[in-house]
Amino acid sequence: QSTAAWIDQVIKQEEIDKYLINGKDFIDEGKILKNLEEGHNPDPVKIREILQKSLAIERLDPEETAALIHVKDPDLWEEMYATGLEVKRKVYDNRIVFFAPLYCSNLCVNSCVYCGFRTDNTREKRRILNMDEVQDETRAVVSEGHKRMIVVFGEHPLSDADYMADAIKNIYKVKVPARSGYGEIRRVNVNAAPMSIGDLKKLWEAGIGTYQVFQETYHKETYARVHPAGLKANYRWRLYALHRAMDAGIDDVAAGALFGLYDWKFEVMGLLYHAMDLEQQFGIGPHTISFPRMTPASGSWLTTHSPWKVDDDTFKKLVTILRLSVPYTGLIITARERAELRREVIKVGCTQTDASTKIGIGGYTEALKVLNNVQQGDQDEDAQQFILGDTRRLDDVVRELAEMDMITSFCTAGYRCGRTGDKIMGLLKSCTEGKFCKLNAVLTFKEYLEDYASPETKAVGEKLLEKELAEIRSIPFFKRGKLLENFENYYQRISTGERDVYI
Ligand code: SAM
Ligand code: SF4
């Protein structure tokens, strides 16, 4: 089948139309501009009431988010940062979940002006991994200690849904000897182009965890400008990608916007309206929200010259506003950002991040081959989508977080016990999931320290574990039923070499 014939059959208009309400999109530019206009000069009393609502783990209304966006007073901002962290602690405790991205292919039919993979970028070295190579890459990732992966693809007939499903199945097959037993990937998430419900069902059957699609920009005119051709030029096909995933049975979906393409205030409002529409149509919002900032990419003028680039201070503010607006939704900060900034925004409420990241196609295996010749930070602009800001290894980031009293979680239990979709959202909203997760975070952290950590990380990590154990033993919730007893039993079993036991 030719690429042109494939392109012709990807978009199914009826799988857009079915989600429109009265023929309209959930993104109404006029409404967003009105919200933003009316949010000017917010009353501090009103802002403090809004913070109380976030602390009650309730999603904010657009008028409330717009008010937060317009806060100028530095003292009030300090209160907002502190509330962001408090909200995170209430829902997610002091956990950070780690994952590793795996780029399987940079073949792409689209022309996104900000991306190194765009079809007209002749500098890009094109490559698609075969299944042996997918397994090799997985082995390298597992050897670092990772348990979660997100697979990423350009949009191309050679990396269609069948290829993706194959990649997912091959990743789950890989087992790599660890100090005790073996390591493996226990959850495979996917970041890929919008698909039809039929194709999404193939990913569901292959065992996908979360399906992630970033809208890039919610602003239609900007969207058209930065996606001048190809399948991605269809704004609505993308806008309802997560709706189709829900209909395909994938109830953990992940939204995001690429910050730097248009006004960050508009994008924050767009993300909120997206979450609200999913809640309205499916009873559940996105599992996570991402806010990648546009970073330099091969041959892309826009990535260094956009007038909408977001500075560090504004970035921290927008992450805080998202934390407060959707208190129970996971927030992902990636290795696009430098270490110092990652630390800052983790403090205001992020729940997931990556480390040891390689985004060149075949990058993990390459790095192993030339381990002694190449600096850890070396990156080839023409073989990857963009340039990373933080190339530190997982062990280093885990240690840094442990020093900040944050526990690294490799937990994938919720997903495997059916705590997904509306079930997990219910638990998150009532702050109960955080408790299960705390136990599983401790168990998986213990596993990591035993199997992969350097002596320095192990020393810092063990100290943190002692603190966590003391806390768990003192919290009445855990004394219910056999919860604490089971946990103590599992912890002991992990210490003596058993793996993958969870609450
Ligand atoms: N091709 C699929 C798509 O476009 O949905 C898969 C995603 S793409 C490989 C992953 C994400 O990377 C994009 O959705 C975009 O938000 C982000 N991205 C692209 N270029 C970027 C850049 N220069 N800096 C930071 N993030 C970028
Ligand atoms: Fe292709 Fe995705 Fe890059 Fe656009 S962002 S050029 S669709 S890989």
PDB file of C-alpha atoms and ligand atoms in Angstrom, residues 108 110-112 114-115 117-119 153-155 216 232 385, ligand 2:
ATOM      1  CA  CYS A 108       7.020  10.691   9.628  1.00  0.00           C
ATOM      2  CA  ASN A 110       3.884  15.186   8.834  1.00  0.00           C
ATOM      3  CA  SER A 111       5.468  18.631   8.704  1.00  0.00           C
ATOM      4  CA  CYS A 112       5.291  19.966  12.253  1.00  0.00           C
ATOM      5  CA  TYR A 114       8.997  22.465  15.522  1.00  0.00           C
ATOM      6  CA  CYS A 115      10.014  18.809  15.206  1.00  0.00           C
ATOM      7  CA  PHE A 117      11.291  14.285  12.536  1.00  0.00           C
ATOM      8  CA  ARG A 118       9.200  16.357  10.092  1.00  0.00           C
ATOM      9  CA  THR A 119       9.104  14.865   6.629  1.00  0.00           C
ATOM     10  CA  PHE A 153       6.614   6.925  17.124  1.00  0.00           C
ATOM     11  CA  GLY A 154       6.522   9.271  14.161  1.00  0.00           C
ATOM     12  CA  GLU A 155       3.381   8.932  12.052  1.00  0.00           C
ATOM     13  CA  GLU A 216       0.464  20.839  20.800  1.00  0.00           C
ATOM     14  CA  LYS A 232      -1.561  16.281  11.579  1.00  0.00           C
ATOM     15  CA  GLN A 385      13.571  14.789  17.822  1.00  0.00           C
TER      16      GLN A 385
HETATM   17 FE1  SF4 B   2       5.972  13.688  13.107  1.00  0.00          FE
HETATM   18 FE2  SF4 B   2       5.070  13.802  15.646  1.00  0.00          FE
HETATM   19 FE3  SF4 B   2       7.312  15.078  14.911  1.00  0.00          FE
HETATM   20 FE4  SF4 B   2       5.033  15.968  14.054  1.00  0.00          FE
HETATM   21  S1  SF4 B   2       5.682  15.866  16.219  1.00  0.00           S
HETATM   22  S2  SF4 B   2       6.849  15.692  12.783  1.00  0.00           S
HETATM   23  S3  SF4 B   2       3.890  14.098  13.777  1.00  0.00           S
HETATM   24  S4  SF4 B   2       6.974  12.908  14.923  1.00  0.00           S
END
